[in-house]
Short mmCIF file of C-alpha atoms and ligand atoms in Angstrom, two decimals:
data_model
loop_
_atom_site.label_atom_id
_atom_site.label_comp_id
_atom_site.label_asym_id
_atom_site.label_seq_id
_atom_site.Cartn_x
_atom_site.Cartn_y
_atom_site.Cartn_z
CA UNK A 14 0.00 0.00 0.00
CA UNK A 15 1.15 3.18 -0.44
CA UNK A 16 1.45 6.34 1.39
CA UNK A 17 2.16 8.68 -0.78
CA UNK A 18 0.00 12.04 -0.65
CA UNK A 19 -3.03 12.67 -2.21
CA UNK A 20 -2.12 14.86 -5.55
CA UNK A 21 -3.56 18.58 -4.93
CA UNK A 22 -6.65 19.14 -6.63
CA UNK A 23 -6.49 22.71 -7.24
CA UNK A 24 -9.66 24.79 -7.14
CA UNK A 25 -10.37 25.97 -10.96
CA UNK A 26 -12.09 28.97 -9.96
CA UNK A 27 -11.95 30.40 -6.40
CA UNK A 28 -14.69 33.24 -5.23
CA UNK A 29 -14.10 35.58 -2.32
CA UNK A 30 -15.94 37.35 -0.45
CA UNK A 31 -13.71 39.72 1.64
CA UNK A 32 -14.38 40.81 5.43
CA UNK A 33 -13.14 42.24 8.11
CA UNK A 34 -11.76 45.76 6.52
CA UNK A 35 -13.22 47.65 9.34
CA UNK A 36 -12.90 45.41 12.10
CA UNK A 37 -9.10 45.38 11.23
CA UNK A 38 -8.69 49.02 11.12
CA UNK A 39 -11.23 49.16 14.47
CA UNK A 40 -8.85 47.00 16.77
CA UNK A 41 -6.20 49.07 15.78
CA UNK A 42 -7.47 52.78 15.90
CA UNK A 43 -7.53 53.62 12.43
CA UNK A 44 -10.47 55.17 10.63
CA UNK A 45 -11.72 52.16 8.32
CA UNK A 46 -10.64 53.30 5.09
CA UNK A 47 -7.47 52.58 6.85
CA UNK A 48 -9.08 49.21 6.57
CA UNK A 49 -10.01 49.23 2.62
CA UNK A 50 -6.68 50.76 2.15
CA UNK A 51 -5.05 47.87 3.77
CA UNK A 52 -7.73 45.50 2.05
CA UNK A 53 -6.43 46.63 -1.61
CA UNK A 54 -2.84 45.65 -0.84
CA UNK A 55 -4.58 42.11 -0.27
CA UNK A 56 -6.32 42.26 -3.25
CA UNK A 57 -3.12 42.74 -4.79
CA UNK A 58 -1.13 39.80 -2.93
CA UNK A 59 -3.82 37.23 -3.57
CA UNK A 60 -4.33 37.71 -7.02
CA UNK A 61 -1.31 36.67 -7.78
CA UNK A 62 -1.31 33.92 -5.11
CA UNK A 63 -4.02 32.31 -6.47
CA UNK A 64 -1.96 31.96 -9.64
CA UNK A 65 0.80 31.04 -8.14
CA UNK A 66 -1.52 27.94 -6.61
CA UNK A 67 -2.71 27.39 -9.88
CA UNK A 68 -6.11 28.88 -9.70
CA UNK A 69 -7.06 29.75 -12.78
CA UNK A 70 -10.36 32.20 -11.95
CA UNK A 71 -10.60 34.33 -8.93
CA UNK A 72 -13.52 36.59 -8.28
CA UNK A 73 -13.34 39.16 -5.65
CA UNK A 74 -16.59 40.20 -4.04
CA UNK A 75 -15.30 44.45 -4.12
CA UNK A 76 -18.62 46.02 -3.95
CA UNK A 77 -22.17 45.00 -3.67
CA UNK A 78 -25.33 46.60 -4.36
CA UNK A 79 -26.07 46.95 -0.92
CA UNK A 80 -22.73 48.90 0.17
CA UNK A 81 -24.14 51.95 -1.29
CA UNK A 82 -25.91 52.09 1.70
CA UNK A 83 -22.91 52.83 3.73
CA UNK A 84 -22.02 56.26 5.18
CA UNK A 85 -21.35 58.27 2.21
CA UNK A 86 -17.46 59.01 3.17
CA UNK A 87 -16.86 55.40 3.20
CA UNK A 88 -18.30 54.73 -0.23
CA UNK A 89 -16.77 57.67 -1.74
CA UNK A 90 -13.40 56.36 0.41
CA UNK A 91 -13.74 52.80 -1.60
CA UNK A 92 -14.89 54.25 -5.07
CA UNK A 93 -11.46 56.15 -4.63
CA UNK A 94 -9.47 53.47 -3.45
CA UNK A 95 -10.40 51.11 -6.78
CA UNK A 96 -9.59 54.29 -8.77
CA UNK A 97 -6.43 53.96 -7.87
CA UNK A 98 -6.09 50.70 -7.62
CA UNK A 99 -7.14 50.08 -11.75
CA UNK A 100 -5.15 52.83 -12.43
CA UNK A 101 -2.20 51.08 -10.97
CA UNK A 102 -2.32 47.49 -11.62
CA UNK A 103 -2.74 48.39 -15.45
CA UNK A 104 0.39 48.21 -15.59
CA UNK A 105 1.18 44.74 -13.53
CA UNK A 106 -2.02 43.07 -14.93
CA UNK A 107 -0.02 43.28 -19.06
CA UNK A 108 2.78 42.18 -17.93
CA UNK A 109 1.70 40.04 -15.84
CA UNK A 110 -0.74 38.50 -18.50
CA UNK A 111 -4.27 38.72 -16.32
CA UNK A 112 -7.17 39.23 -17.96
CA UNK A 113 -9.53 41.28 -15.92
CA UNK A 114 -13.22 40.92 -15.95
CA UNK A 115 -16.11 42.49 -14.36
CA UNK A 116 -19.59 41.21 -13.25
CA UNK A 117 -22.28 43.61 -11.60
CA UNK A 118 -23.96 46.59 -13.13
CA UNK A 119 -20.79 48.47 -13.33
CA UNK A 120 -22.60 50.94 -16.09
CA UNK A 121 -24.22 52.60 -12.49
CA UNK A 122 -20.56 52.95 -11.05
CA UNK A 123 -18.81 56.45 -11.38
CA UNK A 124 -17.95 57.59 -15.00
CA UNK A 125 -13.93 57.84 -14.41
CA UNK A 126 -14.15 53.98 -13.33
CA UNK A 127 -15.72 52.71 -15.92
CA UNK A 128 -13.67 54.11 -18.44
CA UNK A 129 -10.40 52.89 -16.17
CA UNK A 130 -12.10 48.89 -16.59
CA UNK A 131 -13.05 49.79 -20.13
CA UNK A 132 -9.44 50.64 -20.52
CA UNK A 133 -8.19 47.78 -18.71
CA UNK A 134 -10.62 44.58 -19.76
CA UNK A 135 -9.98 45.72 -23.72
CA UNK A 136 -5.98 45.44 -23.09
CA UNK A 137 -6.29 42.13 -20.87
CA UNK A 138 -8.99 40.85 -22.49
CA UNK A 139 -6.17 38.31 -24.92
CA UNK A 140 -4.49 36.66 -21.74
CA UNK A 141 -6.42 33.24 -21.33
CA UNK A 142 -4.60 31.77 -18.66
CA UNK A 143 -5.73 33.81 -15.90
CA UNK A 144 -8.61 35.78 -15.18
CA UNK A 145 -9.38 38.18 -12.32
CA UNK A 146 -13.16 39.02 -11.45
CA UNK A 147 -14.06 41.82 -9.85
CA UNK A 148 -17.82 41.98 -8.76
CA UNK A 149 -18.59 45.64 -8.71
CA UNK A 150 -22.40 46.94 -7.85
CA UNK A 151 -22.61 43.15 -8.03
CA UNK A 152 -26.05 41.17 -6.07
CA UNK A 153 -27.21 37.50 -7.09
CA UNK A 154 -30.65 38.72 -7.06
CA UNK A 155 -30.41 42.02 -8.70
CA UNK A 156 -28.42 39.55 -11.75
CA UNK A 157 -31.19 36.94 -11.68
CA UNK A 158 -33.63 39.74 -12.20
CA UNK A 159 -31.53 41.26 -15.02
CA UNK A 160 -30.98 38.12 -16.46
CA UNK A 161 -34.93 37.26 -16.62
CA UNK A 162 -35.87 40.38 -18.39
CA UNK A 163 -32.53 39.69 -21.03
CA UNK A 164 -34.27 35.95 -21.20
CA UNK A 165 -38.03 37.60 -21.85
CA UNK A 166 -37.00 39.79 -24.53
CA UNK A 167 -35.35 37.00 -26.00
CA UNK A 168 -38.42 34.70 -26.18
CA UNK A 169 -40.21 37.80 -27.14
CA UNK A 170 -37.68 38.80 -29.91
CA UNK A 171 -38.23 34.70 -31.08
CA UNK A 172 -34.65 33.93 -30.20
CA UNK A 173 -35.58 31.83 -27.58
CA UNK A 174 -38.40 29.43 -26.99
CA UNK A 175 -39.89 29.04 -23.75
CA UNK A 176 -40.84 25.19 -24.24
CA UNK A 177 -36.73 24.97 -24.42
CA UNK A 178 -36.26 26.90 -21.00
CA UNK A 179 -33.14 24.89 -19.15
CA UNK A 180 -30.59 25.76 -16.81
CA UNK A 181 -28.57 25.80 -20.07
CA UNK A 182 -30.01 28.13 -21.75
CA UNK A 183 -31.01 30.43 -19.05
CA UNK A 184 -27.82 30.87 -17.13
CA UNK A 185 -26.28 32.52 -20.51
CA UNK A 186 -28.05 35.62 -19.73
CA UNK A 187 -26.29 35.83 -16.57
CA UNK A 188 -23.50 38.21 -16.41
CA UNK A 189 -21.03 34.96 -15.33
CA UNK A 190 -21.96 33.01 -18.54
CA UNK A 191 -18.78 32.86 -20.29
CA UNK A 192 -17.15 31.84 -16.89
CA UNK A 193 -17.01 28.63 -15.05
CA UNK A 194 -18.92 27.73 -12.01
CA UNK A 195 -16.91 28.71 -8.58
CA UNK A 196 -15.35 25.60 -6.64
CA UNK A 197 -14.78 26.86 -3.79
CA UNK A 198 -15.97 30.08 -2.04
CA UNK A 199 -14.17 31.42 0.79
CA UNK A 200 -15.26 33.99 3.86
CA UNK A 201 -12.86 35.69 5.47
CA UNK A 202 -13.57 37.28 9.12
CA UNK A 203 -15.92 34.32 10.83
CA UNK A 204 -18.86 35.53 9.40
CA UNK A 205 -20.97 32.90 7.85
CA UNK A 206 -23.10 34.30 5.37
CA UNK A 207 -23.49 34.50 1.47
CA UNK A 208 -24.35 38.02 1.37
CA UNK A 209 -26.45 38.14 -1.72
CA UNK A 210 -22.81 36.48 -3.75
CA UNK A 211 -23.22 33.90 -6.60
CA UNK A 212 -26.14 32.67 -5.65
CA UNK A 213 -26.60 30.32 -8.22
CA UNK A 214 -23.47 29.84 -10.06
CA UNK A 215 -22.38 28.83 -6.41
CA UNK A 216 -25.23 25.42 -6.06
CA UNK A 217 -22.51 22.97 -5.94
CA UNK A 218 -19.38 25.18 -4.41
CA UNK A 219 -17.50 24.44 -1.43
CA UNK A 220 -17.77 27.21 1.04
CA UNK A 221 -14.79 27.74 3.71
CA UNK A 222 -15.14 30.25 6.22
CA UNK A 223 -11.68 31.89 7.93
CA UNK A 224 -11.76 33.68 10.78
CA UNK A 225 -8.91 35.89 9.54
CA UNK A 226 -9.62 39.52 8.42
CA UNK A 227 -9.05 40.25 4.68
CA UNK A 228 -6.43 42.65 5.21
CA UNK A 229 -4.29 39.84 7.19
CA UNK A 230 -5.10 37.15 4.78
CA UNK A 231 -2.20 35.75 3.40
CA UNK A 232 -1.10 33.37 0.42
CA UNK A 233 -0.88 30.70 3.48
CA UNK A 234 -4.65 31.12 4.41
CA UNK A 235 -5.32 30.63 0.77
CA UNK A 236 -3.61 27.38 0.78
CA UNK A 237 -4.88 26.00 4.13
CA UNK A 238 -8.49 26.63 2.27
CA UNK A 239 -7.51 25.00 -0.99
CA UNK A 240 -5.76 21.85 1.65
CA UNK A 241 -9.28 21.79 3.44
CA UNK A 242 -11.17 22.17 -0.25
CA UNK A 243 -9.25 18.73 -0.62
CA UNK A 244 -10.56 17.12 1.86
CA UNK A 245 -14.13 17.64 0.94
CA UNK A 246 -15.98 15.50 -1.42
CA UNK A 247 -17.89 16.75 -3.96
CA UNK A 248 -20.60 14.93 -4.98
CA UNK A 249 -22.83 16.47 -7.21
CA UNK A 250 -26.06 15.36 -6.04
CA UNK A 251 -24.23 11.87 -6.40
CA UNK A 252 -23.46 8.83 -3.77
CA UNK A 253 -20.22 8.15 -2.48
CA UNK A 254 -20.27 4.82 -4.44
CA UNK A 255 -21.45 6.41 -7.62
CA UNK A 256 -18.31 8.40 -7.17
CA UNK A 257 -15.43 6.20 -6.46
CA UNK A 258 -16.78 2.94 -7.77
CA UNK A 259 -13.34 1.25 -7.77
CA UNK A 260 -12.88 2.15 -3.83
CA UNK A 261 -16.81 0.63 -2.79
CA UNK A 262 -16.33 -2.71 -4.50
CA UNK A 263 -13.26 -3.48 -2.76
C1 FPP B 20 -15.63 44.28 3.81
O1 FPP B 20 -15.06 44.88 4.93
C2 FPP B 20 -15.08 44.75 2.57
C3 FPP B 20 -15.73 45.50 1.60
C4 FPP B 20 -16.84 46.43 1.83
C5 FPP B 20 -15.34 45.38 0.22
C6 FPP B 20 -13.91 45.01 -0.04
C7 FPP B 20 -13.18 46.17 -0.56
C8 FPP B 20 -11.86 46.24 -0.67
C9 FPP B 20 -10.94 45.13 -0.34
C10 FPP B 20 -11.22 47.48 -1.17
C11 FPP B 20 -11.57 47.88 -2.58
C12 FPP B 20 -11.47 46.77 -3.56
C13 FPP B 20 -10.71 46.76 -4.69
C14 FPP B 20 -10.81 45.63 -5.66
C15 FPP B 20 -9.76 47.81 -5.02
P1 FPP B 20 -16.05 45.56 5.95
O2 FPP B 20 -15.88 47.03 5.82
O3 FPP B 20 -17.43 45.05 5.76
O4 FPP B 20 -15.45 45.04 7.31
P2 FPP B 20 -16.23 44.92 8.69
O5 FPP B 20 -17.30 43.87 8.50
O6 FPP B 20 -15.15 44.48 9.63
O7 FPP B 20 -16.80 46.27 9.01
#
């Protein structure tokens, strides 16, 4: 018999949802944009973790619908912040060879940032070996509601029929359909919530929740999720048995 390890199954598309911005900068004094300041530098680090892993999608949860509700300061703080940030990983992102995408209704975020992704996305938008996600304005339910009205006019326009309607066909008018399916979805900051993320491409995803706040998470924690992603079985609505079928018979 023998011992050797099991091979690493790498995640093919990991999705974050990052927490813990304000705690961090709370429990240390700061103001937290101190936080989101500190948060971006992670953003930076684990993009490029993940490929190091060999992750091949990473979405990053950077601003949901509902975060407009937050005191005007802050939002104006974090619209800033991923001004700056696009305007300087332009740079790293060509030579670095990573595509960036977007999904959310980013036409409803500030004029000066969506020409900075327009910019970005159209010189990126060649490098198929990695691809970063940014969900901006992004909320599973305001998507699924876009996405119905996209799949109405379509059966109205007669390019769809409605006696066809699948999963299939449907989930193309989502603003992930070119993109796989996440793997593995991780929390940072012990809270253990979806927050309104991926609800549906997300139906068969791991989910691994870290008690570490984004700005201290580290290209370690990533690993120690992708370790504990390997331990998991997926089984796709499936039975053990139906899954390893050489393993049950013995
Ligand atoms: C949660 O922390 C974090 C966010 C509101 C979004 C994440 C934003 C960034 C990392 C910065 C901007 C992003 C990019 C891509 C440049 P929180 O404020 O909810 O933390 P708390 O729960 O401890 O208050």
């Amino acid at each position: 018999m023998s011992h050797a390890p099991a091979p690493t199954h790498v995640p093919h598309h990991v999705a974050i949802i990052m927490d813990g911005n304000g705690r961090w900068a709370k429990s240390r004094g700061l103001p937290r944009i101190e936080g989101h300041r500190r948060g971006v530098e992670t953003v930076r680090t684990t993009t490029f973790a993940a490929r190091d892993l060999g992750v091949k999608v990473l979405t990053l949860y950077a601003f949901s619908v509902e975060n407009w509700k937050r005191p005007q300061d802050e939002v104006g703080a974090l619209m800033g912040l991923l001004e700056y940030y696009l305007k300087k990983e332009l740079e790293t992102f060509v030579r670095d060879r990573v595509r960036l995408r977007t999904i959310g209704r980013t036409d409803e975020m500030p004029a000066s940032i969506q020409k900075l992704l327009r910019t970005t996305m159209e010189e990126t938008k060649n490098f198929a070996d990695y691809t970063l996600v940014l969900a901006l304005n992004y909320g599973a339910r305001t998507e699924a509601v876009d996405a119905a009205r996209a799949y109405a006019a379509a059966v109205a326009a007669g390019k769809e029929k409605l006696n066809d309607s699948s999963w299939e066909t449907f989930s193309r008018y989502l603003t992930t359909a070119d993109l796989p399916d996440p793997d593995l979805v991780i929390r940072t900051s012990g809270e253990t919530r979806i927050s309104n993320f991926l609800l549906l491409q997300a139906a068969y995803a791991e989910f691994i929740f870290t008690p570490v706040l984004w700005p201290d998470f580290t290209k370690a924690d990533l690993a120690a999720a992708i370790a504990e992603f390997n331990k998991r079985e997926r089984r796709f609505g499936l039975t053990s048995e139906q899954l390893k079928p050489a393993a049950a018979t013995k």
